[in-house]
Coordinates of C-alpha atoms and ligand atoms in Angstrom, one line a residue:
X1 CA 11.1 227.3 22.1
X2 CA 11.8 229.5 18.8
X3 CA 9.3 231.8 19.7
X4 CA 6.7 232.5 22.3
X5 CA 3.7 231.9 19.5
X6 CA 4.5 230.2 16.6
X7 CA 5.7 226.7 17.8
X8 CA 6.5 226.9 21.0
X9 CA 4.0 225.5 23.4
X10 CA 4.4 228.2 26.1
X11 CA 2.3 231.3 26.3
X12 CA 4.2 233.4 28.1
X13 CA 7.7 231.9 27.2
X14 CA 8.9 230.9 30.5
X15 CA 11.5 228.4 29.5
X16 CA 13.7 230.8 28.7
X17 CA 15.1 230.5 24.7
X18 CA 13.3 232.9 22.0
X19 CA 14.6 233.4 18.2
X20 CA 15.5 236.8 17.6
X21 CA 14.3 237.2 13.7
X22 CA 13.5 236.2 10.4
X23 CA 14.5 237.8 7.5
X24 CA 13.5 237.8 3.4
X25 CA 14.4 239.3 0.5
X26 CA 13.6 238.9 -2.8
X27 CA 14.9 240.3 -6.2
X28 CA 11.7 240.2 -9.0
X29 CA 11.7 243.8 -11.3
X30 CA 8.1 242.2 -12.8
X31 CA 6.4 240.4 -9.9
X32 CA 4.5 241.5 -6.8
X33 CA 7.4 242.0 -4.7
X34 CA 5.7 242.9 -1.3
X35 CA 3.4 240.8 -1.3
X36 CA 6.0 237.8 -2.1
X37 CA 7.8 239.5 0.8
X38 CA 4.3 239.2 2.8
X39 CA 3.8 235.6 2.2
X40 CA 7.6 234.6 2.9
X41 CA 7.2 236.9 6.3
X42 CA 4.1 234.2 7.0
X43 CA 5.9 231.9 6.9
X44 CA 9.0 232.9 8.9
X45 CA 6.3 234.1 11.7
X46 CA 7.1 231.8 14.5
X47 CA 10.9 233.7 14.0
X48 CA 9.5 236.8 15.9
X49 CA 6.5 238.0 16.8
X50 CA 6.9 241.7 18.4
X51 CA 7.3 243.9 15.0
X52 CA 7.0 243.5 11.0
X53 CA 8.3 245.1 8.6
X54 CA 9.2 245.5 4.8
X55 CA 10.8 247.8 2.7
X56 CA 10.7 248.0 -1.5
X57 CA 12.9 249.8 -4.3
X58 CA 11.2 250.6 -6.7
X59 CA 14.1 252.0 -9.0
X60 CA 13.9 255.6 -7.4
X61 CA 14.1 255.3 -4.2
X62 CA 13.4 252.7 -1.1
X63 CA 9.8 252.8 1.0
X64 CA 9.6 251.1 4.2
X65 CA 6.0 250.3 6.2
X66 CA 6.9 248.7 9.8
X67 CA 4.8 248.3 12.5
X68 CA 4.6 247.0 16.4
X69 CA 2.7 243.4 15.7
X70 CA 2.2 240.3 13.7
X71 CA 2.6 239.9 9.9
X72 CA -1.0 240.2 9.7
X73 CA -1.9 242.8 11.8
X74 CA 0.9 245.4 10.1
X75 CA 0.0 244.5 6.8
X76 CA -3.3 245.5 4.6
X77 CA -3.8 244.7 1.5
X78 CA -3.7 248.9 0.7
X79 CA -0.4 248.8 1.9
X80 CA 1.4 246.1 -0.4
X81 CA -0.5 247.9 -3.2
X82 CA 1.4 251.1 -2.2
X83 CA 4.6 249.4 -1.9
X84 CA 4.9 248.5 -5.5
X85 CA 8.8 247.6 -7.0
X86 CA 11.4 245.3 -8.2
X87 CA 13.6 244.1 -5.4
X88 CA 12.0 244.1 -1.2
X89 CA 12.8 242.2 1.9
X90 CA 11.1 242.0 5.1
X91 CA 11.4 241.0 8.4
X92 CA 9.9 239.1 11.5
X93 CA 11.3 240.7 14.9
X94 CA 11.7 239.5 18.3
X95 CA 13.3 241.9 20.2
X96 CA 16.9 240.6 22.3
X97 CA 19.6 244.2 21.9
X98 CA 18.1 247.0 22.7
X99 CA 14.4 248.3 23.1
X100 CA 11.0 246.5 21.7
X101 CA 9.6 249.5 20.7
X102 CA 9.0 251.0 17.2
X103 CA 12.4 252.2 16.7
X104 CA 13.9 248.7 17.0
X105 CA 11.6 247.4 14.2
X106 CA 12.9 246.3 10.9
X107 CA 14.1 247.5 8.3
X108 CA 16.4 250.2 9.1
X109 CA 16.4 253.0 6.2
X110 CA 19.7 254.8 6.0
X111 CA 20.6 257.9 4.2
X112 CA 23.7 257.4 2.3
X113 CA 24.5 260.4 0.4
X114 CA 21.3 260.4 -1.9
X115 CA 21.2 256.8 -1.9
X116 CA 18.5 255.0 0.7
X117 CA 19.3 251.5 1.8
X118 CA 17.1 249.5 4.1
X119 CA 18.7 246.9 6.5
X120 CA 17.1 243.7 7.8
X121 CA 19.0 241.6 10.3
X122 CA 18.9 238.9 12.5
X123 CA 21.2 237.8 14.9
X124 CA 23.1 239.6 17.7
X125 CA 26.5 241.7 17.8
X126 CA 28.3 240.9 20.5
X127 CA 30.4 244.0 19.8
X128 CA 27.7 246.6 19.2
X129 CA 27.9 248.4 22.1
X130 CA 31.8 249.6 21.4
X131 CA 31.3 250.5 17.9
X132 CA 27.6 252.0 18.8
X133 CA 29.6 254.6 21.1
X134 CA 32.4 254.9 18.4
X135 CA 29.9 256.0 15.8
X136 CA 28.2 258.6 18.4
X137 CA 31.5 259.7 18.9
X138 CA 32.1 260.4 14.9
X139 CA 29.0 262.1 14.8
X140 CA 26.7 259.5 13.4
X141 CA 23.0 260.0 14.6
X142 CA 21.2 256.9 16.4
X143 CA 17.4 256.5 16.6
X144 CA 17.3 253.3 18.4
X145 CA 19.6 251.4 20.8
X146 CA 19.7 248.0 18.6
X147 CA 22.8 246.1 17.2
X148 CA 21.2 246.2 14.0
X149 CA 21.2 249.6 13.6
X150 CA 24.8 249.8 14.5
X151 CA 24.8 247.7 11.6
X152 CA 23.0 250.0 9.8
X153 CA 25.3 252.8 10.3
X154 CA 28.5 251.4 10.2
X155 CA 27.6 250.5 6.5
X156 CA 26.6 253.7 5.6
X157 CA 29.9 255.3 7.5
X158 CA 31.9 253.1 5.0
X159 CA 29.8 253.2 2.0
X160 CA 30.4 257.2 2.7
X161 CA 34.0 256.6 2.7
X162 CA 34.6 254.1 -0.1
X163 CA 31.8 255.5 -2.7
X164 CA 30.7 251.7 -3.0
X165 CA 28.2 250.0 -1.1
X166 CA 29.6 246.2 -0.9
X167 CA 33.0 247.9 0.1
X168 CA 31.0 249.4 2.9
X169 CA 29.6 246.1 3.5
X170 CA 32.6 244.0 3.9
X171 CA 34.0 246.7 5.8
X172 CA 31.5 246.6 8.0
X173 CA 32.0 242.6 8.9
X174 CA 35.6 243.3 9.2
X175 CA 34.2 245.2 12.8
X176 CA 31.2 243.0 13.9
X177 CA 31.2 240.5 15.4
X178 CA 28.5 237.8 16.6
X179 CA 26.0 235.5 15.0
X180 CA 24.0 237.7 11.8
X181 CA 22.4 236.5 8.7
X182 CA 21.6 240.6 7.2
X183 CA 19.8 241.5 3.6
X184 CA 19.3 244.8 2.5
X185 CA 18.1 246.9 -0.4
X186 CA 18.8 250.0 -2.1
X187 CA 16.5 251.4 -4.3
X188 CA 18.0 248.7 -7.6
X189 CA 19.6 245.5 -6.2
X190 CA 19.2 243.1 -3.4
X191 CA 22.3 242.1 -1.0
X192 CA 22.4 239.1 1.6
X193 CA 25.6 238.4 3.8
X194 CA 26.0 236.2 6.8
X195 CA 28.8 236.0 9.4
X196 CA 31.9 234.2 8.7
X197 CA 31.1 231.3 11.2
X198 CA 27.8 231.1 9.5
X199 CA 26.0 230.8 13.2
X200 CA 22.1 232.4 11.5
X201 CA 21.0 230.3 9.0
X202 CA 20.5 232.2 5.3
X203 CA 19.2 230.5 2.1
X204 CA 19.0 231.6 -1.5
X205 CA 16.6 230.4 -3.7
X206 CA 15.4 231.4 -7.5
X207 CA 12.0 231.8 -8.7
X208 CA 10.6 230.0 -11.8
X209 CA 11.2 232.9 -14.1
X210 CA 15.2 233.2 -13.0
X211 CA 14.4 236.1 -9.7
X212 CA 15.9 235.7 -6.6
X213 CA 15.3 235.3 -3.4
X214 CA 16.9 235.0 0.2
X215 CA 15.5 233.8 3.5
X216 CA 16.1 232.8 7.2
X217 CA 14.5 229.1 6.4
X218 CA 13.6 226.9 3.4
X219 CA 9.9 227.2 4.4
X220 CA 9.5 231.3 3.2
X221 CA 11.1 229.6 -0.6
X222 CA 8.0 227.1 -0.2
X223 CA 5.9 229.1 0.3
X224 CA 6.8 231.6 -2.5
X225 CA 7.4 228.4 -4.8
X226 CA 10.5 229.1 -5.0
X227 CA 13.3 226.4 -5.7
X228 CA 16.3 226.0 -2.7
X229 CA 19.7 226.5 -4.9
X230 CA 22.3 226.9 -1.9
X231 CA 23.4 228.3 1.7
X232 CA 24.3 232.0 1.7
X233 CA 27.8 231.3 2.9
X234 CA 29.6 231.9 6.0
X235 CA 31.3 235.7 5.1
X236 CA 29.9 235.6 1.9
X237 CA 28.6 238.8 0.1
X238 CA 25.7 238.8 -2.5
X239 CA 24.4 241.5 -4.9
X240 CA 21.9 240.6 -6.8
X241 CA 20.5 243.5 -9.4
X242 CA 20.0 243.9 -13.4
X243 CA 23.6 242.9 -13.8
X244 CA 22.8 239.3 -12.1
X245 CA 24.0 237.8 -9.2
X246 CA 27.5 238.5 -8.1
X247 CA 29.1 236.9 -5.0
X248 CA 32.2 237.8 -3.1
X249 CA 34.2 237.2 0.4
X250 CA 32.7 239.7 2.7
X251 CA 35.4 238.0 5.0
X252 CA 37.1 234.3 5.1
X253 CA 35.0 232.1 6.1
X254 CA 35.8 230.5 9.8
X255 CA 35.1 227.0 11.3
X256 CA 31.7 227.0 10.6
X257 CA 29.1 227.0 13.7
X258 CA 25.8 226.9 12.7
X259 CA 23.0 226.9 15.3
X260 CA 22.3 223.6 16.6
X261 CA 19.2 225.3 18.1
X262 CA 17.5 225.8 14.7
X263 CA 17.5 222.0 14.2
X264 CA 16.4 221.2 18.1
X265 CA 13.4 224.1 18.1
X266 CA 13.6 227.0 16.1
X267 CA 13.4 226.0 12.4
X268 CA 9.9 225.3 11.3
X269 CA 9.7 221.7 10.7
X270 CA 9.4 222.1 7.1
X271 CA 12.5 223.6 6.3
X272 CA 15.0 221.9 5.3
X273 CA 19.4 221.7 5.8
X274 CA 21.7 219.7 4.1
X275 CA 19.4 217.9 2.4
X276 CA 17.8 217.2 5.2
X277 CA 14.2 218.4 7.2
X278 CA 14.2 219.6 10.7
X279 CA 11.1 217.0 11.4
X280 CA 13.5 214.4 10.3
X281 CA 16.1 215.5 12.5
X282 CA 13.5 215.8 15.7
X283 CA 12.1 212.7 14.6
X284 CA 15.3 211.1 14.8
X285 CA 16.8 212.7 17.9
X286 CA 13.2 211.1 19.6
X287 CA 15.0 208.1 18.5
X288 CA 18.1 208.0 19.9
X289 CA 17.0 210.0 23.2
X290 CA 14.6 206.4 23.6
X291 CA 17.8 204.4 22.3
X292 CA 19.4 206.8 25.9
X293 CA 17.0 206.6 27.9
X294 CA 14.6 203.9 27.4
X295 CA 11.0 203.5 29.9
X296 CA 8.1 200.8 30.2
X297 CA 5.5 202.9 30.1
X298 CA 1.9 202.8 28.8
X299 CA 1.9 205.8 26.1
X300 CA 4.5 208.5 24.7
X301 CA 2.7 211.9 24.4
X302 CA 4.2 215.2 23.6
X303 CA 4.4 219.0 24.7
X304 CA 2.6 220.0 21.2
X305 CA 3.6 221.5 19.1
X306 CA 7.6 221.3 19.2
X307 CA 7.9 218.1 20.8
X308 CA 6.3 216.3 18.4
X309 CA 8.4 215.2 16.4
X310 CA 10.9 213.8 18.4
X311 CA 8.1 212.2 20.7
X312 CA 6.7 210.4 17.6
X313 CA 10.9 209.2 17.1
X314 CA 10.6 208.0 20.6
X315 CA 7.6 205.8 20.7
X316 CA 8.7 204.5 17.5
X317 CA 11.6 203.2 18.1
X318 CA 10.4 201.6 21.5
X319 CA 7.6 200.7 19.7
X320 CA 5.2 202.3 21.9
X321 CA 2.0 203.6 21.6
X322 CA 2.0 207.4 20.8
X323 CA -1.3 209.5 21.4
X324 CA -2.4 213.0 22.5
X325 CA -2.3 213.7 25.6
X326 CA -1.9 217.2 25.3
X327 CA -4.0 219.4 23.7
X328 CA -2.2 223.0 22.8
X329 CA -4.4 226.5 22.3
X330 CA -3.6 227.4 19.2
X331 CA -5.0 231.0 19.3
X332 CA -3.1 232.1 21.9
X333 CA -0.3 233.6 20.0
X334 CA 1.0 236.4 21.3
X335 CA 4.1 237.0 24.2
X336 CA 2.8 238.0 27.2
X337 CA 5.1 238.8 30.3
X338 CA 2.9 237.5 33.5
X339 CA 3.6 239.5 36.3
X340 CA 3.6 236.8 39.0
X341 CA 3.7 233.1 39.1
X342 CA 0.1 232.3 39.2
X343 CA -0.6 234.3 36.2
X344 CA 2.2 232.4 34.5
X345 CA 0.5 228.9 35.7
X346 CA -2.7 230.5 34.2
X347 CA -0.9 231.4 31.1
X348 CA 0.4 227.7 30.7
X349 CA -2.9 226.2 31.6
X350 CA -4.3 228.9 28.6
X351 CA -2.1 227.2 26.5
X352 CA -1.9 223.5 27.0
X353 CA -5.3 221.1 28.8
X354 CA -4.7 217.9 29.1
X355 CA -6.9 215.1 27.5
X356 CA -7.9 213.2 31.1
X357 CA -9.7 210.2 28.9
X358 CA -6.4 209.9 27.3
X359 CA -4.3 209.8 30.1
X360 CA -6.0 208.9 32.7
X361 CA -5.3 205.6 34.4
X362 CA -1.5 205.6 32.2
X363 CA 1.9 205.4 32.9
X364 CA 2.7 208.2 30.5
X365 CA 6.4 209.6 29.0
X366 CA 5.8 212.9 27.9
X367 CA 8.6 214.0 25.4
X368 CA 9.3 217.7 24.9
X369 CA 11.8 219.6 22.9
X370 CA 14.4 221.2 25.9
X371 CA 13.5 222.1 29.2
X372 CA 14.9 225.3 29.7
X373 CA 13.9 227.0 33.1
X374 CA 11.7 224.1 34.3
X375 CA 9.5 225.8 35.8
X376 CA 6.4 224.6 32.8
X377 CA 8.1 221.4 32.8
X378 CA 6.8 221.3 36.3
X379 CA 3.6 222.7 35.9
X380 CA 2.9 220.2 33.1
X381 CA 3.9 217.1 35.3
X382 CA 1.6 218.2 37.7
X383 CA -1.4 218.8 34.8
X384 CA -1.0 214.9 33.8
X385 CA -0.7 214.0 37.4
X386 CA -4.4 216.0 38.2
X387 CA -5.5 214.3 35.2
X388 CA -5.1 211.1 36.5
X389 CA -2.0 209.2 34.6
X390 CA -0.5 207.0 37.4
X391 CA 3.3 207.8 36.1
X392 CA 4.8 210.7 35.1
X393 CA 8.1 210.3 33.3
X394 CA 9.4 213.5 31.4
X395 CA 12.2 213.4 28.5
X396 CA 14.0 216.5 27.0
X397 CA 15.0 216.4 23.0
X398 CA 17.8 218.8 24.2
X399 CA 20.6 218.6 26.1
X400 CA 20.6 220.3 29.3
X401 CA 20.9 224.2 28.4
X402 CA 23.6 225.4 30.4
X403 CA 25.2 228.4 29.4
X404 CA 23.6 231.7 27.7
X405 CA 23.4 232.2 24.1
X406 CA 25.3 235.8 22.8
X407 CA 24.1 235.4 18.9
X408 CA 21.1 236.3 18.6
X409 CA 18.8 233.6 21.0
X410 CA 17.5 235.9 23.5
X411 CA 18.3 232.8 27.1
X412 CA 17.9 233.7 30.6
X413 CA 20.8 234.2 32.4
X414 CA 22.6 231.2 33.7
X415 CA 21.2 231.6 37.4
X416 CA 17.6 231.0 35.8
X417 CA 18.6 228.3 33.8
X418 CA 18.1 225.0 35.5
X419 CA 20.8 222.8 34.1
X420 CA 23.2 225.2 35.4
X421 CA 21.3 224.8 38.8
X422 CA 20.9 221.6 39.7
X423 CA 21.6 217.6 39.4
X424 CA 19.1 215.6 36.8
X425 CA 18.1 214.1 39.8
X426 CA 17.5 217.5 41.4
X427 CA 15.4 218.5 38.6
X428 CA 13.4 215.5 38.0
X429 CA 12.9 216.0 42.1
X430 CA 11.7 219.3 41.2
X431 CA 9.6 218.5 38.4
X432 CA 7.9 216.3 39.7
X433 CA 8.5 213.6 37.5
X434 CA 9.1 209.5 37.7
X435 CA 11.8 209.8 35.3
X436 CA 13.8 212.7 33.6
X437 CA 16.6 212.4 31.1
X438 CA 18.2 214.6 28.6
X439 CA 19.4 213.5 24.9
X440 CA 23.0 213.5 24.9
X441 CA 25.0 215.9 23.0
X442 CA 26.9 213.1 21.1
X443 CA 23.7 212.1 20.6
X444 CA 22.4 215.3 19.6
X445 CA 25.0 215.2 17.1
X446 CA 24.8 212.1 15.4
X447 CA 21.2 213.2 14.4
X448 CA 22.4 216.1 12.0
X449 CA 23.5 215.2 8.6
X450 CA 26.9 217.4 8.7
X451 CA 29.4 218.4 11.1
X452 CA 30.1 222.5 11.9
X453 CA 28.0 223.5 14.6
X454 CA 27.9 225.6 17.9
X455 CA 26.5 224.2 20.6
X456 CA 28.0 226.6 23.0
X457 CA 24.5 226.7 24.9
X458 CA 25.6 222.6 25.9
X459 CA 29.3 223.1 26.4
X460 CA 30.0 226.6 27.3
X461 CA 32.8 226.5 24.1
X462 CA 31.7 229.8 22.1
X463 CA 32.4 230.3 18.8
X464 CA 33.1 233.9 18.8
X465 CA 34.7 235.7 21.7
X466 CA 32.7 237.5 23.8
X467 CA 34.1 239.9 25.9
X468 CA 34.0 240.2 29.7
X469 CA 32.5 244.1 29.3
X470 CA 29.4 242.3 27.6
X471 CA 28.8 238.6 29.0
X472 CA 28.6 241.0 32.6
X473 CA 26.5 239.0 35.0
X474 CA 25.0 236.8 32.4
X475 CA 27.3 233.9 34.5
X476 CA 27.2 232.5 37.7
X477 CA 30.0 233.1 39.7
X478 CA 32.9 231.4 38.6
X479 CA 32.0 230.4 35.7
X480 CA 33.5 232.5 32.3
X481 CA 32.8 231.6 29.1
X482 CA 35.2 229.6 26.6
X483 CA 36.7 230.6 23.4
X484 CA 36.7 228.0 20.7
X485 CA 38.8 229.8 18.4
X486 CA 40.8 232.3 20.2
X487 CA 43.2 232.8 17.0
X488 CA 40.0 233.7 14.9
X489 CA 39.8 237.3 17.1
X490 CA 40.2 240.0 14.8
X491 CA 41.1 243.2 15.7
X492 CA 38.9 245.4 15.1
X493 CA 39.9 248.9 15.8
X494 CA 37.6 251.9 15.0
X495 CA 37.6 253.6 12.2
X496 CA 39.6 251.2 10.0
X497 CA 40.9 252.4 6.9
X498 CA 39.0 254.5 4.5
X499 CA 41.0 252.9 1.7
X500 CA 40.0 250.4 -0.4
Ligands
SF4_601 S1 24.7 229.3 21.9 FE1 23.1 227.7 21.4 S2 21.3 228.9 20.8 FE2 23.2 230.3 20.6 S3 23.9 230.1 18.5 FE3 25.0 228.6 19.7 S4 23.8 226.7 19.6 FE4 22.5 228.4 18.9

C-alpha cells in the first residue's frame, strides 16, 4: 500500500495503510547538494506524496523551499540553483498527525538563538500531543499542529538550555516516544537519529569522494551512487560536519522492532535490508503463502504493481503459469479522496483494467500484497469475473491486518479494517472470491533474513506504549491494545533537567 501513487495499485487508497514520509540528507561541502537531495527525494517518492521539501546550509545560515505537491512539481531547476551549499536534506510527506496543509510540510526551520536548524522527520509520536500542550504552556510558539514540529521545538527548547545542539537532541528522545527516523541540518553539519526500537528504517551511506549521506531506503543511495555502509541505529545520534562523523547513544537502544510493513509494501523493491532486497523478500513470501495455501488453477496474476513480486514467488513455486492479467494506470498518481462509493469504484477502475484475452475463459489466482479494507479486493474479483475468468481465487502476501498502526502508518481504524470484522470465510464471502487465504505471520517471518520486528498491526503486541488518551476510538470495543515491553516505559516528565 506505501502510498496512494507510487506502488500501490489503488487510486484513491481505499485499503486503508499509507507511509507517512521519506527523508534524505546529505553532507557534500563541494557537490550539488540540492539537487543530490532532489534525486534521492525521486526516489523516495512513493514514501509520500502530499508535500516536498528541502532545506541547505550553506555555512551562513539554513534556506528551506517546501511546497504542497510532488518532487517534481515543487522543484525547478531555478530553485536548486538558488539553494546552493554543503550539507541539505529533504523530505517526501504524507500527511498522518496533524493538518496536510502547508504548515505541516517538511523541513521545519527553527530559530535557536542565532542558529537555524531545519528538521525532517518521519514517523509518528505517540506522545506529541502532551508535550505539544507542555511547550504552549512554556511559551514556545507553534505554527502547525504536527508531531514533527513538536519535535522541532522540543529540540530547540533544549538546545536553548544546554548551549549544544546534540544535547538538545538526546534530550529530546529522552521525551518522545513512537516510531521516528529524523535528520536535520544547521547551517555546517548534518545530524540523523532514529528511535531506540528502530521501528522507521534509516540508512547511511558515503559518496565516492568520502561525503555522506542518510536516507529512509537504500534506493535514494542508488540513485545518488552512493555506497550502503550501515543502519542508523536504534537511539543512535549522528553528526556529521568538517570535523567527520561522530556517533553517540541518543538513548539505549531497546528490543529492536523494525517495520515488518516496509518489507510487505512500503519499501521500494530495490532497496535493500540485511543484505537482503525487498523483491527478494516479496518474492519469497509468494512462496511460502503458495507452500500455505496451495490452488489448481489455470494462471497466477497480480494486483500490479506491489503484488508482484510475491505473485511471481507463488506461481513459481507451484510451478504455474504467471501472466498479466492486470493492467495498472500508471499516470494516475496522485491521492484523491472520492466522495462516495461509485466514485471510489470509478477511481479503481481508473487505475487497474483487466486484460479480458488474458483471462478470459481461466481459473485465475490473483496474488496481492495485503487486503486491507477489502473493499478493492472486491471490486477487483468482480473486474476478472466481468472479464470472463471462470474462477476467482484471491491470496493476500500479508497477514490479516488487524489492529491500527501508532508509528507513523497512517491505518483505518479497526472498525474499517476487515480482518478485525469478519471470518476468512466471511471475507472471501464478501469478496467475492473462490478462494481467499492470508500468508501466515510465522510465515511472514521466516521470509526476513533477521529477527527484531513489530508486527503489532498482525498481533495487537505494540512495541511502544501507547496511551489510552491517544489510541481513543481507534479500537473496537473491548479490545485495548498490548504492551510488548511494559518495563521499557520511560518517564518522561516535562521539562526534564536543564543540566547536562
Ligand atoms: S504496527 Fe504494523 S505498520 Fe505500524 S510500525 Fe508496526 S509493523 Fe509497521
Amino acid at each position: 500500500m506505501a502510498s496512494c501513487a507510487g506502488t500501490s495499485s489503488m487510486g484513491e487508497c481505499p485499503r486503508g495503510l499509507h507511509e507517512e514520509c521519506g527523508v534524505f540528507g546529505v553532507w557534500a561541502p563541494n557537490r550539488d547538494v540540492s539537487r543530490i537531495t532532489y534525486f534521492a527525494l525521486r526516489a523516495l517518492q512513493h514514501r509520500g506524496q502530499d508535500s516536498a521539501g528541502i532545506a541547505v546550509g550553506n555555512g551562513k545560515t539554513v534556506l528551506v523551499r517546501k511546497d504542497m505537491g510532488l518532487v517534481t512539481e515543487v522543484f525547478k531547476d531555478e530553485d536548486l540553483q538558488a539553494m546552493q551549499g554543503k550539507v541539505a536534506i529533504g523530505h517526501c510527506r504524507y500527511g498522518t498527525a496533524g493538518a496536510k496543509g502547508w504548515e505541516s510540510s517538511q523541513p521545519h526551520l527553527s530559530a535557536i538563538n542565532d542558529v537555524i536548524i531545519a528538521l525532517a522527520h518521519n514517523g509518528t509520536l505517540v506522545n506529541f500531543d502532551e508535550l505539544r500542550r507542555e511547550l504552549i504552556d512554556a511559551g514556545v510558539p507553534f505554527r502547525s499542529s504536527t508531531d514533527s514540529e513538536v519535535a522541532a521545538r522540543l529540540i530547540g527548547y533544549f538546545t536553548h538550555a544546554t548551549s549544544h545542539l546534540r544535547s538538545g537532541i538526546r534530550k529530546t528522545m529522552q521525551m518522545i516516544e513512537g516510531g521516528y527516523a529524523m535528520v536535520l541540518i544547521r547551517e555546517n553539519a548534518l545530524y540523523a537519529f532514529r528511535d531506540p526500537h528502530g521501528i522507521r528504517p534509516l540508512v547511511l551511506g558515503k559518496l565516492d569522494e568520502g561525503e555522506w549521506v542518510v536516507a529512509s531506503e537504500t534506493c535514494a543511495l542508488d540513485i545518488v551512487g552512493a555506497t550502503f555502509v550501515r543502519e542508523v541505529r536504534p537511539g543512535e545520534i549522528i553528526r556529521i560536519s568538517d570535523d567527520g562523523l561522530i556517533s553517540e547513544e541518543g538513548l539505549p537502544p531497546r528490543q529492536t522492532a523494525k517495520c515488518i510493513f516496509e518489507d510487505v509494501y512500503f519499501s521500494r523493491p530495490d532497496s535493500v535490508q540485511d543484505g537482503k532486497s525487498f523483491y527478494k523478500v516479496r518474492h519469497d513470501m509468494g512462496a511460502q503463502l503458495a507452500r500455505e495455501a496451495p490452488a489448481d488453477v489455470d494462471l497466477v496474476i497480480s494486483v500490479p504493481d506491489s503484488g508482484t513480486p510475491a505473485a511471481e514467488g507463488f506461481a513459481a513455486e507451484l510451478g504455474l503459469p504467471y501472466g498479466t492479467g492486470l493492467v495498472k494506470n500508471r499516470y494516475v498518481a496522485r491521492t484523491f479522496i472520492a466522495p462516495t462509493q461509485s466514485l471510489r469504484e470509478m477511481g479503481v477502475r481508473l487505475k487497474l483494467t483487466p486484460l479480458a484475452d488474458v483471462v478470459a475463459g481461466k481459473r485465475i489466482l490473483m496474488v496481492d500484497d495485503s487486503i486491507v479494507r477489502g473493499t478493492t479486493s472486491k471490486q477487483i474479483v468482480r473486474m476478472m469475473r466481468d472479464a470472463g475468468a471462470t474462477e476467482v481465487h484471491m491470496r493476500s502476501a500479508s497477514p490479516e491486518v488487524v489492529w491500527p498502526c501508532f508509528y507513523g502508518i497512517d491505518t483505518a481504524d479497526q472498525n474499517e479494517l476487515i480482518s478485525a470484522n469478519k471470518s476468512v470465510e466471511e471475507i472471501r464471502e464478501y469478496i467475492g472470491a473462490d478462494s481467499l487465504a492470508f500468508l501466515s505471520v510465522k510465515g511472514l517471518m521466516s521470509c526476513v533474513p533477521k529477527t527484531g520486528y513489530c508486527r503489532a498491526c498482525f498481533t495487537g503486541e505494540y512495541p511502544v506504549a501507547i496511551s489510552e488518551k491517544y489510541w481513543g476510538d481507534h479500537f473496537l470495543p473491548g479490545n485495548r491494545p498490548r504492551n510488548l515491553y511494559p518495563d521499557q516505559v520511560p518517564d518522561v516528565s516535562f521539562p526534564p533537567s536543564s543540566q547536562e
